[in-house]
Coordinates of C-alpha atoms in Angstrom, one line a residue:
X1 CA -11.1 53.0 -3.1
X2 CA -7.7 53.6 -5.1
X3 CA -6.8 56.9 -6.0
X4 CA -7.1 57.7 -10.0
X5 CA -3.9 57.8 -11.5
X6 CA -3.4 60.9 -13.8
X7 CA -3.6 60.4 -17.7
X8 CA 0.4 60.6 -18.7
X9 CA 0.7 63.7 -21.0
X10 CA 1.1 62.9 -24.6
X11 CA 0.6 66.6 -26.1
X12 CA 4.2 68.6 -26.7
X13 CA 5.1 70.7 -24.1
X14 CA 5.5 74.1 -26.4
X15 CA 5.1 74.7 -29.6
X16 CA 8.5 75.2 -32.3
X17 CA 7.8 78.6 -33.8
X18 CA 11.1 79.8 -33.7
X19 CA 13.5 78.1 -36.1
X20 CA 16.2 77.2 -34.2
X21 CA 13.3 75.5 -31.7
X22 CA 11.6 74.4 -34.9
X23 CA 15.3 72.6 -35.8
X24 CA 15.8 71.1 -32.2
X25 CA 12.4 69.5 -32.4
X26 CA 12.8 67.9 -35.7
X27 CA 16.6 66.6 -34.8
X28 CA 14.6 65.1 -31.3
X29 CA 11.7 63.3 -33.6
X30 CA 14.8 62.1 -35.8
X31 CA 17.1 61.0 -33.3
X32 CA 13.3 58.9 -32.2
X33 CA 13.9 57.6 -35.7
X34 CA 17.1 56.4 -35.8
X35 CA 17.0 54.6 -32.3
X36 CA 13.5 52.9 -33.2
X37 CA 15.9 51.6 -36.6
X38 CA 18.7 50.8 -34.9
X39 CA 18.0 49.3 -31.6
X40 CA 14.6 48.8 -31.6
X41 CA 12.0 49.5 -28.3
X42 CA 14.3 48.3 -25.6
X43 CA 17.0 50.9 -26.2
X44 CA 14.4 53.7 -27.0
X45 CA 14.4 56.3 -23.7
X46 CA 14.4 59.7 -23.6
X47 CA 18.3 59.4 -22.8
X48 CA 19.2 57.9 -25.7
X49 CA 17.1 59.9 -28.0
X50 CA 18.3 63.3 -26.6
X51 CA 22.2 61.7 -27.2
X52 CA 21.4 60.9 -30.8
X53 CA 19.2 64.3 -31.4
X54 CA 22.7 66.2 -29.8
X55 CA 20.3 68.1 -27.1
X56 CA 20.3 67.9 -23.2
X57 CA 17.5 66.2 -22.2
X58 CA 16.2 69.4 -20.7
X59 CA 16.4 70.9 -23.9
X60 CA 14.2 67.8 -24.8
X61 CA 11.7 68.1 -21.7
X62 CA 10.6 71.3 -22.9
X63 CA 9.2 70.4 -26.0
X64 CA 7.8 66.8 -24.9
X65 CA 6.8 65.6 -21.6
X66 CA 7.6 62.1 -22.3
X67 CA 9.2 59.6 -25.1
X68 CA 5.0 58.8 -25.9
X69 CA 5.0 61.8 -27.3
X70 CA 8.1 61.9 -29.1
X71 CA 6.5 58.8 -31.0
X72 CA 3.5 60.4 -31.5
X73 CA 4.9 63.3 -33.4
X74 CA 7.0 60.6 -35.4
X75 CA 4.2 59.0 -36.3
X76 CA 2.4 62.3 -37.6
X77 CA 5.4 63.3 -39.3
X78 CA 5.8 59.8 -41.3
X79 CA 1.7 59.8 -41.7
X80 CA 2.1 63.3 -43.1
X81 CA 5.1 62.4 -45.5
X82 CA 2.2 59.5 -47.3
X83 CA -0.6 61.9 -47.1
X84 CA 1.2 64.0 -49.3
X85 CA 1.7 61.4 -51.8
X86 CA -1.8 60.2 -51.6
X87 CA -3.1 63.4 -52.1
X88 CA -1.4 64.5 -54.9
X89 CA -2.4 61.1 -56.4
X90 CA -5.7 62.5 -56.7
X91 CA -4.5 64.8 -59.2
X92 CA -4.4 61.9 -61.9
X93 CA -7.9 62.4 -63.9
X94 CA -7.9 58.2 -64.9
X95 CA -9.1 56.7 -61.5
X96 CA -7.2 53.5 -61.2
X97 CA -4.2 55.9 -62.5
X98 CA -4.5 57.5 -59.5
X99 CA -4.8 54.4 -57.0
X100 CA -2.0 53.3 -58.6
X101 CA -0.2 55.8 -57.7
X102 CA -1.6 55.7 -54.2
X103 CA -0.1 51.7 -54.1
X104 CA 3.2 52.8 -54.9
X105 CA 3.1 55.4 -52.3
X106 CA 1.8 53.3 -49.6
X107 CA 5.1 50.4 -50.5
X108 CA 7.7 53.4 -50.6
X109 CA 6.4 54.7 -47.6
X110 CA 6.7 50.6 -45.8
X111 CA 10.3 50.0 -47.5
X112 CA 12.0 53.2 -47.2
X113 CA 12.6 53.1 -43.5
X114 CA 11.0 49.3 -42.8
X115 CA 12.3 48.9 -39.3
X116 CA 10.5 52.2 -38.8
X117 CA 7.7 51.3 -40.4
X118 CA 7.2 48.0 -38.8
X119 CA 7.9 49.6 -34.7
X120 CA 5.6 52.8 -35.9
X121 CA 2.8 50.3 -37.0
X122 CA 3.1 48.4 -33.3
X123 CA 3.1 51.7 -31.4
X124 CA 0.3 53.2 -33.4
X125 CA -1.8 50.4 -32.2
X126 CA -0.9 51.0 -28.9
X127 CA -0.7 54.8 -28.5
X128 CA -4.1 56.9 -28.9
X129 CA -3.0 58.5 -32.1
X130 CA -5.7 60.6 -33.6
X131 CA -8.1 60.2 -36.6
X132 CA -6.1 63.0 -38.6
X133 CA -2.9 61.0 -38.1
X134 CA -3.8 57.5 -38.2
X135 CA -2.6 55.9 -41.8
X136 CA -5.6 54.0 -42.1
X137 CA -8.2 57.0 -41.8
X138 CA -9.0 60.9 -41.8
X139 CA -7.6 62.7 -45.0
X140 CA -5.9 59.6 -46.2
X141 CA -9.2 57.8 -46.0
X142 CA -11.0 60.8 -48.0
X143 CA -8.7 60.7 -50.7
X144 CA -8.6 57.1 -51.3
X145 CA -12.4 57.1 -51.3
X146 CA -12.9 60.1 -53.2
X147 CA -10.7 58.2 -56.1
X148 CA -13.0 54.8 -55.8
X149 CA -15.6 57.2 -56.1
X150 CA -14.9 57.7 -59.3
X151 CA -15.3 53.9 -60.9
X152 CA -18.8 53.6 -59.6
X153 CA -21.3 52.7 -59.6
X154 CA -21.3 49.5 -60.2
X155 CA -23.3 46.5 -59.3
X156 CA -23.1 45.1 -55.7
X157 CA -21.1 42.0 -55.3
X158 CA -23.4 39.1 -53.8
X159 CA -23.6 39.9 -50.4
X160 CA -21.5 42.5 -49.7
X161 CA -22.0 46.3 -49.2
X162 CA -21.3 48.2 -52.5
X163 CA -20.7 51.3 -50.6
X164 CA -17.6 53.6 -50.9
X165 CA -17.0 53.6 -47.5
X166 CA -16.5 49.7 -47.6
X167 CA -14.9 49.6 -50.7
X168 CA -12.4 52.3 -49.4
X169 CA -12.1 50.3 -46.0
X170 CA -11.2 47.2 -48.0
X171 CA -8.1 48.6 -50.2
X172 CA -6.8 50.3 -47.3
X173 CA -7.0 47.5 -45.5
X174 CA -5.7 45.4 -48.2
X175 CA -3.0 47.6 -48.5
X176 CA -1.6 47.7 -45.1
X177 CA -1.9 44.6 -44.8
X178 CA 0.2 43.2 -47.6
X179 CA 3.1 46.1 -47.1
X180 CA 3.2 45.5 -43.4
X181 CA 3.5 41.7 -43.8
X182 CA 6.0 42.6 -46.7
X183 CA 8.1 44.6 -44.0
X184 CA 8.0 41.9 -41.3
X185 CA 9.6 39.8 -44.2
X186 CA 12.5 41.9 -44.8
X187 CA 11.1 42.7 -48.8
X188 CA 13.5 45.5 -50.8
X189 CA 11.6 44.8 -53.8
X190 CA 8.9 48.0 -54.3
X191 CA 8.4 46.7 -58.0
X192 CA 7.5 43.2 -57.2
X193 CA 5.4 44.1 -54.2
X194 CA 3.7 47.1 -55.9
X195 CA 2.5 44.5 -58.4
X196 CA 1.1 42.6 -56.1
X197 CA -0.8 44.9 -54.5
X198 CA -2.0 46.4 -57.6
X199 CA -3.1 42.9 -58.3
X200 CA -5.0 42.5 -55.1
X201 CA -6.7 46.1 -54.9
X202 CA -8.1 46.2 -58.3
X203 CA -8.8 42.0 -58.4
X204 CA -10.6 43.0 -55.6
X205 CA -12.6 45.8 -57.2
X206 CA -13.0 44.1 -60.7
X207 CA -16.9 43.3 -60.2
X208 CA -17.2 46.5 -57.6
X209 CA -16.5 49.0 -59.9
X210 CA -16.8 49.9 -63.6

């Protein structure tokens, strides 16, 4: 029988409280950044991120174990950068105001950094990112349905759930999938594409919601 291999540590080491710690973890999640953007997955080691961060890579050992984590924290950092935007969306009293506004959140957040956006979106997959940080669920999920929410209800389209779970699940889904395909084609239009996502979310919920 083979010995169980250890799960590979994901969690940071310490936490920043401490600005000057607070300032050396945020230039190591950066420096992440900027390697993902400008040489992609092959180049990306802890080396090479420490380099471009301007730490040792002790400095950058204490704070995370390995460059998983480093790409964790990126991801929650660029996860928390859209929740902000989504939730403030829900401010907007007019419902399809407000998922409008969601939209345009969601294609700035794909076209600001799209090389970023498109390496996150692979390594999210792969990586065991939690609920709360996943751009498809937790908080950004609640405030995308508690928006829908608002247009119904509204008669069931034949044969499919009218629920705002679903409905939620479907423009998210819609969503991500048009910006992500938009940022594996090299797009720099936001206007263009927020249009057609607009036009896809609410064609979608036409006969869903009122």
């Amino acid at each position: 029988m083979s010995p169980s291999r250890k799960p590979v540590p994901l969690k940071p080491r310490k936490t920043a409280r401490q600005m000057r710690a607070t300032k050396t973890v945020e230039a190591i999640v950066e420096g992440a950044a900027r390697i993902l953007e400008t040489v992609g997955l092959e180049g990306y080691t802890t080396n090479a991120v420490a380099a471009r961060a301007g730490v040792s890579i002790g400095s950058l050992y204490q704070y995370f174990p390995n460059k998983d984590a480093i790409t964790l924290a990126l991801i929650e950092r660029e996860s928390a950068l859209l929740l902000k935007e989504v939730e403030a969306a829900t401010a907007e009293p007019d419902w399809k105001a407000a998922l409008r506004l969601m939209v345009a959140a969601a294609v700035r957040h794909q076209l600001n950094r799209p090389a970023l956006a498109r390496l996150l979106d692979l390594e999210e997959a792969r990586l065991p990112v939690r609920d709360a940080t996943g751009s498809g669920s937790g908080a950004i999920f609640t405030a995308v349905g508690a928006v829908i929410a608002r247009g119904m209800p509204a008669p069931a389209l034949p044969g499919i759930s009218s629920g705002v779970e679903q409905f939620t699940s479907d423009v998210i889904g819609i969503t991500r999938g048009m910006t992500d395909m938009a940022g594996h084609r090299h797009e720099v239009d936001r206007l263009d594409l927020t249009l057609r996502v607009e036009h896809a979310v609410f064609g979608y919920l036409s006969r869903a919601v009122k």
